[in-house]
Coordinates of C-alpha atoms in Angstrom, one line a residue:
Chain A
M1 CA 44.4 104.4 104.8
S2 CA 47.7 103.1 106.2
S3 CA 48.8 104.7 109.4
A4 CA 52.5 104.1 108.6
L5 CA 55.1 106.6 107.5
G6 CA 55.4 106.4 103.7
F7 CA 58.5 105.2 101.8
I8 CA 59.9 103.5 104.9
G9 CA 60.4 99.7 105.0
G10 CA 62.4 98.7 102.0
T11 CA 63.5 95.1 102.4
L12 CA 65.6 94.8 99.3
D13 CA 69.3 94.0 99.7
R14 CA 70.9 97.0 98.0
A15 CA 74.0 94.8 97.5
A16 CA 76.3 97.8 97.2
L17 CA 79.3 95.6 96.5
K18 CA 77.6 94.3 93.3
R19 CA 77.4 97.8 91.9
T20 CA 81.0 97.8 90.7
D21 CA 80.9 94.2 89.5
K22 CA 80.3 94.8 85.7
G23 CA 80.1 91.1 84.8
W24 CA 77.5 90.3 87.5
L25 CA 75.4 93.3 86.5
K26 CA 75.6 92.4 82.8
D27 CA 74.5 88.8 83.6
R28 CA 71.6 89.9 85.8
L29 CA 70.4 92.5 83.2
E30 CA 70.0 89.6 80.7
R31 CA 68.3 87.1 83.0
P32 CA 64.6 86.6 82.2
D33 CA 63.7 86.6 85.8
S34 CA 65.3 89.9 86.6
Q35 CA 62.7 92.5 87.7
F36 CA 62.3 96.0 86.2
V37 CA 60.5 98.9 87.7
R38 CA 59.5 101.4 85.1
F39 CA 58.9 105.2 85.5
F40 CA 57.2 107.2 82.8
A41 CA 58.2 110.8 83.6
D42 CA 57.4 111.0 87.4
R43 CA 55.0 108.1 87.6
P44 CA 55.7 104.4 88.0
A45 CA 53.8 101.8 85.9
I46 CA 51.8 99.6 88.3
R47 CA 50.2 96.3 87.3
V48 CA 46.6 96.6 88.4
D49 CA 44.1 93.7 88.9
D50 CA 40.5 93.7 90.2
E51 CA 41.7 94.4 93.7
G52 CA 43.8 97.4 92.8
P53 CA 47.6 97.9 92.5
A54 CA 49.2 94.4 92.4
S55 CA 52.8 94.7 91.4
I56 CA 55.4 97.3 90.7
A57 CA 58.0 95.2 88.8
F58 CA 58.0 93.5 85.4
A59 CA 60.2 90.5 84.4
G60 CA 62.8 90.7 81.8
K61 CA 64.7 93.6 80.2
S62 CA 62.5 93.5 77.1
A63 CA 59.7 94.9 79.3
A64 CA 61.8 98.0 80.0
N65 CA 62.7 100.3 77.1
G66 CA 64.1 103.6 78.2
S67 CA 67.2 104.9 80.0
E68 CA 70.1 102.7 80.9
P69 CA 68.9 100.6 83.8
V70 CA 69.8 101.5 87.4
F71 CA 70.5 98.7 89.8
I72 CA 68.2 98.8 92.8
G73 CA 69.0 95.6 94.7
I74 CA 68.3 91.9 95.2
D75 CA 64.9 90.7 96.4
D76 CA 64.2 87.9 98.8
T77 CA 64.1 85.3 96.0
D78 CA 67.5 86.4 94.7
R79 CA 66.2 88.2 91.7
A80 CA 67.9 91.4 90.7
V81 CA 65.8 94.5 90.5
F82 CA 66.5 97.4 88.2
A83 CA 64.7 100.7 87.4
V84 CA 64.3 102.3 84.0
Q85 CA 63.2 105.8 83.1
S86 CA 61.0 106.3 80.0
S87 CA 59.2 109.3 78.5
E88 CA 55.5 109.7 79.3
D89 CA 54.9 109.4 75.5
D90 CA 55.9 105.7 75.7
A91 CA 53.4 104.9 78.4
P92 CA 51.9 101.4 78.2
A93 CA 48.5 101.1 76.6
D94 CA 45.5 100.5 78.9
E95 CA 44.9 96.9 77.6
T96 CA 48.3 95.9 79.1
G97 CA 46.8 96.0 82.6
C98 CA 49.3 98.7 83.6
E99 CA 48.5 102.1 85.0
L100 CA 50.8 105.0 85.6
M101 CA 50.1 106.1 89.2
D102 CA 51.1 109.1 91.2
L103 CA 53.7 108.3 93.9
R104 CA 52.2 110.6 96.5
S105 CA 48.7 109.2 96.0
L106 CA 50.0 105.7 96.3
A107 CA 51.6 106.6 99.6
V108 CA 48.6 108.4 100.9
Q109 CA 46.3 105.6 100.0
G110 CA 48.6 102.9 101.3
L111 CA 47.6 100.5 98.6
L112 CA 51.1 98.9 98.2
P113 CA 53.1 97.2 100.9
P114 CA 55.9 99.3 102.6
Q115 CA 58.7 97.4 100.8
D116 CA 57.3 98.4 97.4
M117 CA 57.0 102.0 98.5
G118 CA 60.6 102.0 99.7
L119 CA 61.8 100.5 96.5
L120 CA 59.8 103.1 94.4
A121 CA 61.3 105.9 96.5
Q122 CA 64.8 104.7 95.8
A123 CA 64.1 104.2 92.1
R124 CA 62.4 107.5 91.6
T125 CA 65.2 109.5 93.3
L126 CA 67.9 107.8 91.4
L127 CA 66.2 108.0 88.0
H128 CA 65.4 111.7 88.6
W129 CA 69.0 112.4 89.5
H130 CA 70.2 110.7 86.3
S131 CA 67.7 112.6 84.1
R132 CA 69.0 116.0 85.5
H133 CA 72.7 115.1 85.7
Q134 CA 73.7 114.0 82.2
F135 CA 76.6 116.6 82.2
C136 CA 79.7 117.2 84.3
A137 CA 79.2 120.1 86.8
N138 CA 83.0 120.4 86.9
C139 CA 83.7 120.7 83.1
G140 CA 80.5 120.6 81.1
A141 CA 81.2 117.3 79.3
R142 CA 78.6 114.6 78.9
T143 CA 79.0 112.0 81.7
E144 CA 78.5 108.3 81.7
I145 CA 76.5 106.1 84.1
A146 CA 78.8 104.0 86.4
D147 CA 78.5 101.6 89.4
G148 CA 75.1 100.4 88.4
G149 CA 73.7 103.9 88.6
Y150 CA 75.2 105.0 91.9
R151 CA 77.8 107.2 90.2
R152 CA 78.3 109.2 87.0
S153 CA 81.7 109.5 85.6
C154 CA 83.2 112.2 83.4
P155 CA 85.4 110.9 80.6
A156 CA 86.9 114.4 80.1
C157 CA 88.0 115.5 83.5
E158 CA 87.6 112.2 85.4
A159 CA 85.3 113.7 88.0
S160 CA 82.9 111.4 89.8
H161 CA 79.4 112.5 90.7
F162 CA 77.2 110.9 93.2
P163 CA 73.4 111.0 93.7
R164 CA 72.2 113.8 95.9
T165 CA 70.3 113.4 99.1
D166 CA 69.1 116.7 100.5
P167 CA 68.5 116.8 104.2
V168 CA 65.5 118.8 105.4
A169 CA 64.8 119.8 109.0
I170 CA 61.1 119.6 109.7
M171 CA 59.9 120.8 113.1
V172 CA 56.9 121.2 115.3
V173 CA 57.5 123.8 118.0
T174 CA 55.6 123.9 121.2
K175 CA 54.9 126.6 123.8
A176 CA 52.9 125.5 126.9
D177 CA 49.8 123.9 125.5
Q178 CA 50.1 125.3 122.0
C179 CA 52.0 124.3 118.9
L180 CA 53.2 126.2 115.8
L181 CA 51.8 125.2 112.5
G182 CA 51.9 126.9 109.1
R183 CA 50.7 126.6 105.6
G184 CA 52.5 127.2 102.3
H185 CA 51.0 129.0 99.4
H186 CA 50.2 125.7 97.5
F187 CA 48.8 123.6 100.4
A188 CA 45.5 121.8 100.1
E189 CA 42.6 123.8 101.5
G190 CA 42.6 123.9 105.3
M191 CA 45.8 122.0 105.7
Y192 CA 48.4 123.2 108.3
S193 CA 51.7 121.4 108.8
A194 CA 55.1 121.5 110.5
L195 CA 57.6 124.2 109.2
A196 CA 60.5 122.8 107.2
G197 CA 63.6 123.9 105.3
F198 CA 66.8 122.5 103.8
V199 CA 69.8 122.1 106.0
E200 CA 72.4 124.5 104.7
P201 CA 76.2 124.2 104.4
G202 CA 78.0 124.5 107.7
E203 CA 75.2 124.0 110.1
S204 CA 74.0 121.1 112.3
L205 CA 70.5 119.7 112.1
E206 CA 69.5 121.5 115.3
E207 CA 71.0 124.9 114.0
A208 CA 69.1 124.4 110.7
A209 CA 65.8 123.8 112.5
R210 CA 66.2 126.8 114.7
R211 CA 67.2 129.1 111.8
E212 CA 64.3 127.9 109.6
I213 CA 61.7 128.5 112.3
L214 CA 63.1 131.9 113.1
E215 CA 63.2 132.9 109.4
E216 CA 59.7 131.7 108.6
S217 CA 57.8 132.6 111.8
G218 CA 60.0 134.9 113.9
I219 CA 59.9 132.4 116.7
H220 CA 63.0 131.6 118.7
V221 CA 63.6 128.0 119.6
G222 CA 65.6 126.6 122.5
K223 CA 65.8 122.8 123.0
V224 CA 65.5 120.7 119.9
T225 CA 64.8 116.9 120.1
Y226 CA 65.0 114.4 117.3
H227 CA 61.9 112.4 116.5
S228 CA 62.2 110.4 113.3
S229 CA 63.3 110.5 109.7
Q230 CA 61.8 109.7 106.3
P231 CA 63.0 109.6 102.7
W232 CA 60.9 111.9 100.5
P233 CA 61.5 111.2 96.8
F234 CA 60.3 114.6 95.5
P235 CA 63.0 114.5 94.2
A236 CA 65.6 113.6 96.8
N237 CA 64.9 114.7 100.3
L238 CA 65.7 113.2 103.6
M239 CA 63.1 114.6 106.0
I240 CA 64.5 114.8 109.5
G241 CA 61.7 115.3 112.0
V242 CA 62.4 117.2 115.3
L243 CA 60.4 118.8 118.1
G244 CA 61.3 122.2 119.4
E245 CA 60.6 124.3 122.5
A246 CA 59.8 127.9 121.7
T247 CA 61.4 130.6 123.8
S248 CA 59.3 133.4 122.3
E249 CA 55.7 133.8 121.2
T250 CA 55.2 136.8 118.9
L251 CA 54.9 135.8 115.3
E252 CA 56.6 137.6 112.4
I253 CA 55.7 135.6 109.3
D254 CA 57.7 135.6 106.1
P255 CA 55.0 136.1 103.5
E256 CA 57.2 134.6 100.8
E257 CA 57.4 131.3 102.5
L258 CA 54.1 131.0 104.3
E259 CA 50.5 132.0 103.6
D260 CA 49.7 131.6 107.3
C261 CA 51.3 130.5 110.5
R262 CA 49.9 130.5 114.0
W263 CA 49.7 128.9 117.4
F264 CA 47.2 126.2 117.7
G265 CA 45.8 124.9 121.0
L266 CA 46.5 121.2 121.4
D267 CA 42.8 120.4 121.7
E268 CA 42.3 122.0 118.3
V269 CA 45.2 120.1 116.9
R270 CA 43.7 116.8 118.1
S271 CA 40.5 117.7 116.2
M272 CA 42.5 118.3 113.1
L273 CA 44.3 115.0 113.4
S274 CA 41.0 113.1 113.8
G275 CA 39.3 115.0 111.0
D276 CA 36.7 116.6 113.3
H277 CA 37.8 120.2 113.1
P278 CA 34.6 122.5 112.9
D279 CA 36.2 124.6 110.1
G280 CA 37.6 121.6 108.3
L281 CA 41.2 122.4 109.2
K282 CA 43.5 119.4 108.9
T283 CA 47.0 118.0 109.1
P284 CA 49.0 116.1 106.5
P285 CA 48.1 112.4 106.2
P286 CA 49.8 109.7 108.2
M287 CA 52.2 108.8 105.4
A288 CA 54.0 112.2 105.9
I289 CA 56.4 112.7 108.8
A290 CA 54.7 116.0 109.7
H291 CA 51.6 114.0 110.8
H292 CA 53.6 112.0 113.3
L293 CA 55.4 115.1 114.6
I294 CA 52.1 116.8 115.2
K295 CA 50.6 113.7 116.8
A296 CA 53.7 113.4 119.1
V297 CA 53.1 116.9 120.5
A298 CA 49.2 116.6 120.6
E299 CA 49.2 113.3 122.5
V300 CA 51.6 114.4 125.2
Chain B
M1 CA 92.2 121.2 123.5
S2 CA 88.6 122.2 123.3
S3 CA 86.1 119.5 124.4
A4 CA 83.4 120.8 122.1
L5 CA 82.1 119.4 118.8
G6 CA 83.9 121.2 116.0
F7 CA 82.1 123.5 113.5
I8 CA 79.1 124.0 115.7
G9 CA 78.1 127.3 117.2
G10 CA 77.9 129.8 114.3
T11 CA 76.3 133.0 115.6
L12 CA 76.1 134.8 112.3
D13 CA 72.7 135.8 111.0
R14 CA 72.6 134.0 107.6
A15 CA 70.1 136.6 106.5
A16 CA 68.6 134.4 103.8
L17 CA 66.2 137.1 102.6
K18 CA 69.1 139.4 101.7
R19 CA 70.5 136.8 99.3
T20 CA 68.1 137.8 96.6
D21 CA 68.4 141.5 97.2
K22 CA 71.0 142.5 94.6
G23 CA 71.1 146.2 95.5
W24 CA 71.8 145.4 99.2
L25 CA 74.5 142.8 98.3
K26 CA 76.2 145.3 95.9
D27 CA 76.2 148.0 98.5
R28 CA 77.6 145.7 101.2
L29 CA 80.3 144.3 98.9
E30 CA 81.6 147.9 98.4
R31 CA 81.5 149.0 102.1
P32 CA 84.9 149.3 103.6
D33 CA 83.8 147.6 106.9
S34 CA 82.5 144.5 105.2
Q35 CA 84.4 141.4 106.2
F36 CA 86.0 138.9 103.8
V37 CA 87.0 135.4 104.7
R38 CA 89.6 134.1 102.2
F39 CA 90.3 130.5 101.2
F40 CA 93.4 129.6 99.3
A41 CA 92.6 126.1 97.9
D42 CA 91.3 124.3 101.0
R43 CA 92.9 126.5 103.6
P44 CA 91.6 129.7 105.1
A45 CA 93.9 132.7 105.7
I46 CA 94.1 133.4 109.4
R47 CA 95.6 136.6 110.9
V48 CA 98.0 135.4 113.5
D49 CA 99.5 137.4 116.4
D50 CA 101.8 136.4 119.3
E51 CA 99.1 134.4 121.0
G52 CA 98.2 132.4 117.9
P53 CA 95.2 132.6 115.5
A54 CA 93.5 136.0 116.0
S55 CA 91.0 136.6 113.3
I56 CA 89.6 135.0 110.2
A57 CA 88.1 137.9 108.4
F58 CA 89.7 140.9 106.6
A59 CA 88.0 144.3 106.0
G60 CA 87.2 145.5 102.6
K61 CA 86.8 143.9 99.2
S62 CA 90.3 145.0 98.2
A63 CA 91.6 142.4 100.6
A64 CA 90.0 139.7 98.7
N65 CA 91.0 139.0 95.1
G66 CA 89.7 135.7 93.8
S67 CA 86.3 134.2 93.0
E68 CA 83.1 136.1 93.0
P69 CA 82.3 136.6 96.7
V70 CA 79.7 134.4 98.4
F71 CA 77.5 136.0 101.1
I72 CA 77.9 134.3 104.4
G73 CA 75.8 136.5 106.7
I74 CA 75.7 139.5 109.0
D75 CA 77.7 139.7 112.2
D76 CA 76.7 141.0 115.6
T77 CA 77.9 144.5 114.7
D78 CA 75.8 144.6 111.5
R79 CA 78.8 144.0 109.2
A80 CA 78.2 141.8 106.1
V81 CA 80.6 138.8 105.9
F82 CA 81.6 137.3 102.5
A83 CA 83.9 134.5 101.5
V84 CA 86.2 134.4 98.5
Q85 CA 88.1 131.5 96.9
S86 CA 91.6 132.0 95.6
S87 CA 94.3 129.9 94.2
E88 CA 97.1 128.7 96.6
D89 CA 99.5 130.4 94.2
D90 CA 98.1 133.8 95.4
A91 CA 98.7 133.0 99.0
P92 CA 99.6 136.1 101.1
A93 CA 103.3 136.6 101.9
D94 CA 104.5 135.8 105.4
E95 CA 105.2 139.4 106.3
T96 CA 101.4 140.2 106.1
G97 CA 100.9 138.4 109.4
C98 CA 98.6 135.8 107.7
E99 CA 98.9 132.1 107.7
L100 CA 97.1 129.5 105.6
M101 CA 95.9 127.0 108.2
D102 CA 94.4 123.6 107.9
L103 CA 90.7 123.5 108.9
R104 CA 90.9 120.1 110.6
S105 CA 93.9 121.2 112.6
L106 CA 92.2 124.4 113.7
A107 CA 89.2 122.3 114.8
V108 CA 91.3 119.7 116.7
Q109 CA 93.4 122.4 118.4
G110 CA 90.4 124.5 119.3
L111 CA 92.3 127.7 118.8
L112 CA 89.4 129.7 117.4
P113 CA 86.1 130.4 119.0
P114 CA 83.1 128.2 117.9
Q115 CA 81.5 131.0 116.0
D116 CA 84.5 131.3 113.8
M117 CA 84.7 127.6 113.1
G118 CA 81.0 127.5 112.2
L119 CA 81.6 130.4 109.8
L120 CA 84.6 128.7 108.2
A121 CA 82.7 125.5 107.7
Q122 CA 79.9 127.3 106.0
A123 CA 82.4 129.3 103.8
R124 CA 84.5 126.2 102.9
T125 CA 81.5 124.1 101.9
L126 CA 80.0 126.8 99.7
L127 CA 83.3 127.8 98.1
H128 CA 84.2 124.2 97.3
W129 CA 80.7 123.7 95.8
H130 CA 81.2 126.7 93.5
S131 CA 84.6 125.5 92.5
R132 CA 83.3 122.2 91.3
H133 CA 80.0 123.3 89.9
Q134 CA 80.8 125.9 87.3
F135 CA 78.7 124.0 84.6
C136 CA 75.1 122.9 84.4
A137 CA 74.6 119.2 85.1
N138 CA 71.4 119.4 83.1
C139 CA 72.8 120.8 79.8
G140 CA 76.5 121.3 80.1
A141 CA 76.4 125.1 79.7
R142 CA 78.5 127.4 82.0
T143 CA 76.4 128.6 84.9
E144 CA 76.3 131.9 86.8
I145 CA 76.4 132.5 90.5
A146 CA 73.0 133.7 91.9
D147 CA 71.4 134.6 95.3
G148 CA 74.6 135.6 96.9
G149 CA 76.1 132.2 96.2
Y150 CA 73.3 130.0 97.4
R151 CA 72.3 129.1 93.9
R152 CA 73.8 128.7 90.4
S153 CA 71.7 129.5 87.5
C154 CA 72.0 128.2 83.9
P155 CA 71.5 130.9 81.2
A156 CA 70.9 128.1 78.6
C157 CA 68.3 125.8 80.1
E158 CA 67.3 128.0 83.0
A159 CA 67.9 125.2 85.5
S160 CA 68.7 126.2 89.1
H161 CA 71.4 124.4 91.1
F162 CA 71.7 124.5 94.9
P163 CA 74.6 123.7 97.2
R164 CA 74.8 120.1 98.2
T165 CA 74.7 118.8 101.8
D166 CA 75.4 115.1 102.0
P167 CA 73.9 113.4 105.1
V168 CA 76.1 110.7 106.6
A169 CA 74.9 108.2 109.2
I170 CA 77.6 107.6 111.8
M171 CA 76.9 104.9 114.4
V172 CA 78.4 103.2 117.5
V173 CA 76.8 99.8 118.0
T174 CA 76.7 98.1 121.4
K175 CA 76.2 94.5 122.5
A176 CA 76.1 93.9 126.2
D177 CA 79.3 95.6 127.6
Q178 CA 81.0 95.9 124.2
C179 CA 80.9 98.3 121.3
L180 CA 81.9 98.0 117.7
L181 CA 84.6 100.2 116.4
G182 CA 86.6 100.1 113.1
R183 CA 89.4 101.7 111.3
G184 CA 89.6 102.8 107.7
H185 CA 92.7 102.3 105.6
H186 CA 94.0 105.8 106.0
F187 CA 93.3 106.4 109.7
A188 CA 96.1 107.7 112.0
E189 CA 98.0 104.9 113.7
G190 CA 96.0 103.2 116.5
M191 CA 92.8 105.1 115.9
Y192 CA 89.5 103.3 116.0
S193 CA 86.2 105.1 115.3
A194 CA 82.5 104.8 114.7
L195 CA 81.4 103.3 111.3
A196 CA 79.8 105.7 108.9
G197 CA 78.4 106.0 105.4
F198 CA 76.3 108.2 103.2
V199 CA 72.5 108.1 103.4
E200 CA 71.4 106.8 100.0
P201 CA 68.3 107.7 97.9
G202 CA 65.1 106.2 99.3
E203 CA 66.1 105.3 102.8
S204 CA 65.6 106.8 106.3
L205 CA 68.5 107.7 108.5
E206 CA 67.8 104.6 110.6
E207 CA 67.7 102.3 107.5
A208 CA 70.9 103.9 106.3
A209 CA 72.7 103.3 109.6
R210 CA 71.6 99.6 109.7
R211 CA 72.6 99.0 106.1
E212 CA 76.0 100.6 106.5
I213 CA 76.9 98.6 109.6
L214 CA 75.7 95.4 108.0
E215 CA 77.7 96.1 104.8
E216 CA 80.9 97.0 106.6
S217 CA 80.9 94.7 109.5
G218 CA 78.3 92.0 109.0
I219 CA 76.6 93.0 112.2
H220 CA 72.8 93.2 112.3
V221 CA 71.4 96.2 114.2
G222 CA 68.0 96.5 115.9
K223 CA 67.1 99.6 117.8
V224 CA 68.7 102.9 116.5
T225 CA 68.7 106.0 118.7
Y226 CA 69.6 109.6 117.6
H227 CA 72.4 111.3 119.4
S228 CA 73.6 114.5 117.8
S229 CA 74.6 116.0 114.5
Q230 CA 77.6 118.0 113.1
P231 CA 78.4 119.8 109.9
W232 CA 81.6 118.4 108.4
P233 CA 83.0 120.6 105.7
F234 CA 85.1 118.0 103.8
P235 CA 83.6 119.0 101.6
A236 CA 79.8 119.1 102.4
N237 CA 78.8 116.4 104.9
L238 CA 76.1 116.6 107.6
M239 CA 77.2 113.9 110.1
I240 CA 74.2 112.4 111.9
G241 CA 75.3 110.5 115.0
V242 CA 73.2 107.6 116.2
L243 CA 73.6 104.7 118.6
G244 CA 72.6 101.2 117.7
E245 CA 71.9 97.9 119.5
A246 CA 73.4 94.9 117.8
T247 CA 71.3 91.8 117.3
S248 CA 74.2 89.6 116.1
E249 CA 77.9 89.3 117.1
T250 CA 79.9 87.5 114.4
L251 CA 81.9 89.9 112.3
E252 CA 82.2 89.7 108.5
I253 CA 84.4 92.7 107.6
D254 CA 84.4 94.4 104.2
P255 CA 88.1 94.7 103.5
E256 CA 87.5 97.4 100.9
E257 CA 86.0 99.7 103.5
L258 CA 87.8 98.7 106.7
E259 CA 91.3 97.7 107.6
D260 CA 90.0 96.3 110.9
C261 CA 86.8 96.2 112.9
R262 CA 86.2 94.6 116.3
W263 CA 84.3 94.5 119.5
F264 CA 85.9 96.5 122.3
G265 CA 85.1 96.1 126.0
L266 CA 83.8 99.4 127.5
D267 CA 86.8 99.4 129.9
E268 CA 89.2 99.4 127.0
V269 CA 87.2 102.1 125.3
R270 CA 87.4 104.3 128.4
S271 CA 91.2 103.9 128.3
M272 CA 91.2 104.9 124.6
L273 CA 89.1 108.0 125.3
S274 CA 91.4 109.1 128.2
G275 CA 94.6 108.4 126.3
D276 CA 95.8 105.6 128.6
H277 CA 95.4 102.6 126.4
P278 CA 98.5 100.3 126.9
D279 CA 98.9 99.7 123.2
G280 CA 98.3 103.4 122.3
L281 CA 94.9 102.7 120.7
K282 CA 92.8 105.9 120.6
T283 CA 89.5 107.5 119.5
P284 CA 89.0 110.5 117.3
P285 CA 89.4 113.9 119.1
P286 CA 86.6 115.7 120.9
M287 CA 85.9 118.0 117.9
A288 CA 84.6 114.9 115.9
I289 CA 81.1 113.6 116.6
A290 CA 82.5 110.0 116.7
H291 CA 84.3 110.9 120.0
H292 CA 81.0 111.9 121.6
L293 CA 79.2 108.8 120.3
I294 CA 81.9 106.6 121.8
K295 CA 81.9 108.5 125.0
A296 CA 78.1 108.2 125.3
V297 CA 78.3 104.4 125.2
A298 CA 81.4 104.1 127.3
E299 CA 80.1 106.3 130.1
V300 CA 76.7 104.5 130.5

């Protein structure tokens, strides 16, 4: 299993200036060496060989029936990369050497290089956005893809719509030699993680993190320190990892949000991280930012 | 002029659990002591007395004709606060003691306490979102306000839509005793600032900051360090301020994005911050995160 944060490490040139160059995009869409990443519902098609997942892109537009292609970028051999959304009903047959694979599982298992995972995250978020934003939120008319997929344009009211990125504050709070972890209602058995929530309108990252912890656990947080960030394409989150210092200790759990939440001694947390917990309690895998936040407080 | 970052410091309890409590909301909407913040197009109505802006909220729903009220939170005297959007045509007459004031100017001048500015940022972003999201992006039907304004619901396809928050990476890059500042085409005369851009699908904050600097200035950035964050309600940004270390020096400016961009010696930057630059060059005011990023590198 890879120890790296998932979906980080894209090496593609996103070539933003090319997005508005219709002639260039048209030419690249037709070139036989252009690369196409294909999603069938939520799962990318991966070419698999005897050693496992081998490649995520397929050459030539003919390989990619489905939605209008979205421009992802230019790879290190100057080939354009596009992504296309298809229905699961059109999934390739087994004999093609392709498999539809779950994006989380791919990240957990670390079977693809980081640059592929970054590319898949970008493609998945963009394609998902297009699939749910075919109409103008301002006037209700059907919109059209523009700028290689980085905009949708309304022919009726002329509004422009841009892909969403939803920032999430995710925080591990400490108090002396304990840290606060919780589990949602749909977590895997025994898993405890950092608490998290969307940043809301009109608040800073730090304000959002404090509010979220207070709402979910009743714990008041003082100092907040940034740790790291991670794109999370389910469907469009930017996870922003922070560490917090609690100024209170008594829990008041929101049962709607959390099934359980408690203070863990750092010794216990270390056993969860290493997979040695006597009751099988565990943390999220290394591909998730929560793992790294928990590790940061446990290894102090 | 206040030296604090603008729009930070909201003290309202957002009371997220009350958003789904229809009975509670209905009761609070009718109470005569409930507070209403009113926006006319982009400008809030502010009650002004001899000393300047005095209060941002008005008691009782009758004071607030306009859109369906959005629930903002509960103040420290247990009064519910709502926000309402009206057309500029319905602006209150001068004799009412109210003025429509520009939100940026209010922040620059620091005439209102931080908690009021945080509340106005929250209200402005939410109201703007509702005004531009009356229809379902998934199916085109007219949507309905839900959860006190923190959701819109589609009666046709049952999709839920949530307010946007658009994360922006804003960065000051340094190289030895110089830092990189630029100016957009519509900046005030003589003003230079940090470069910035939206975080895109499938990239971390750090990846976004590096890409943005490379696209706009041609400069490659190595290490990226988080500094601070700020809500920016024009209309819905979360500014995430970072500092970067350049690994290259030769500029290649994108003329679409920037009118100018160059390396400034830190001595020159200090004179811009203090308003003593011989040619009148300057930085953004202290209410903007760019000011604090520039100050952080200049005062090292």
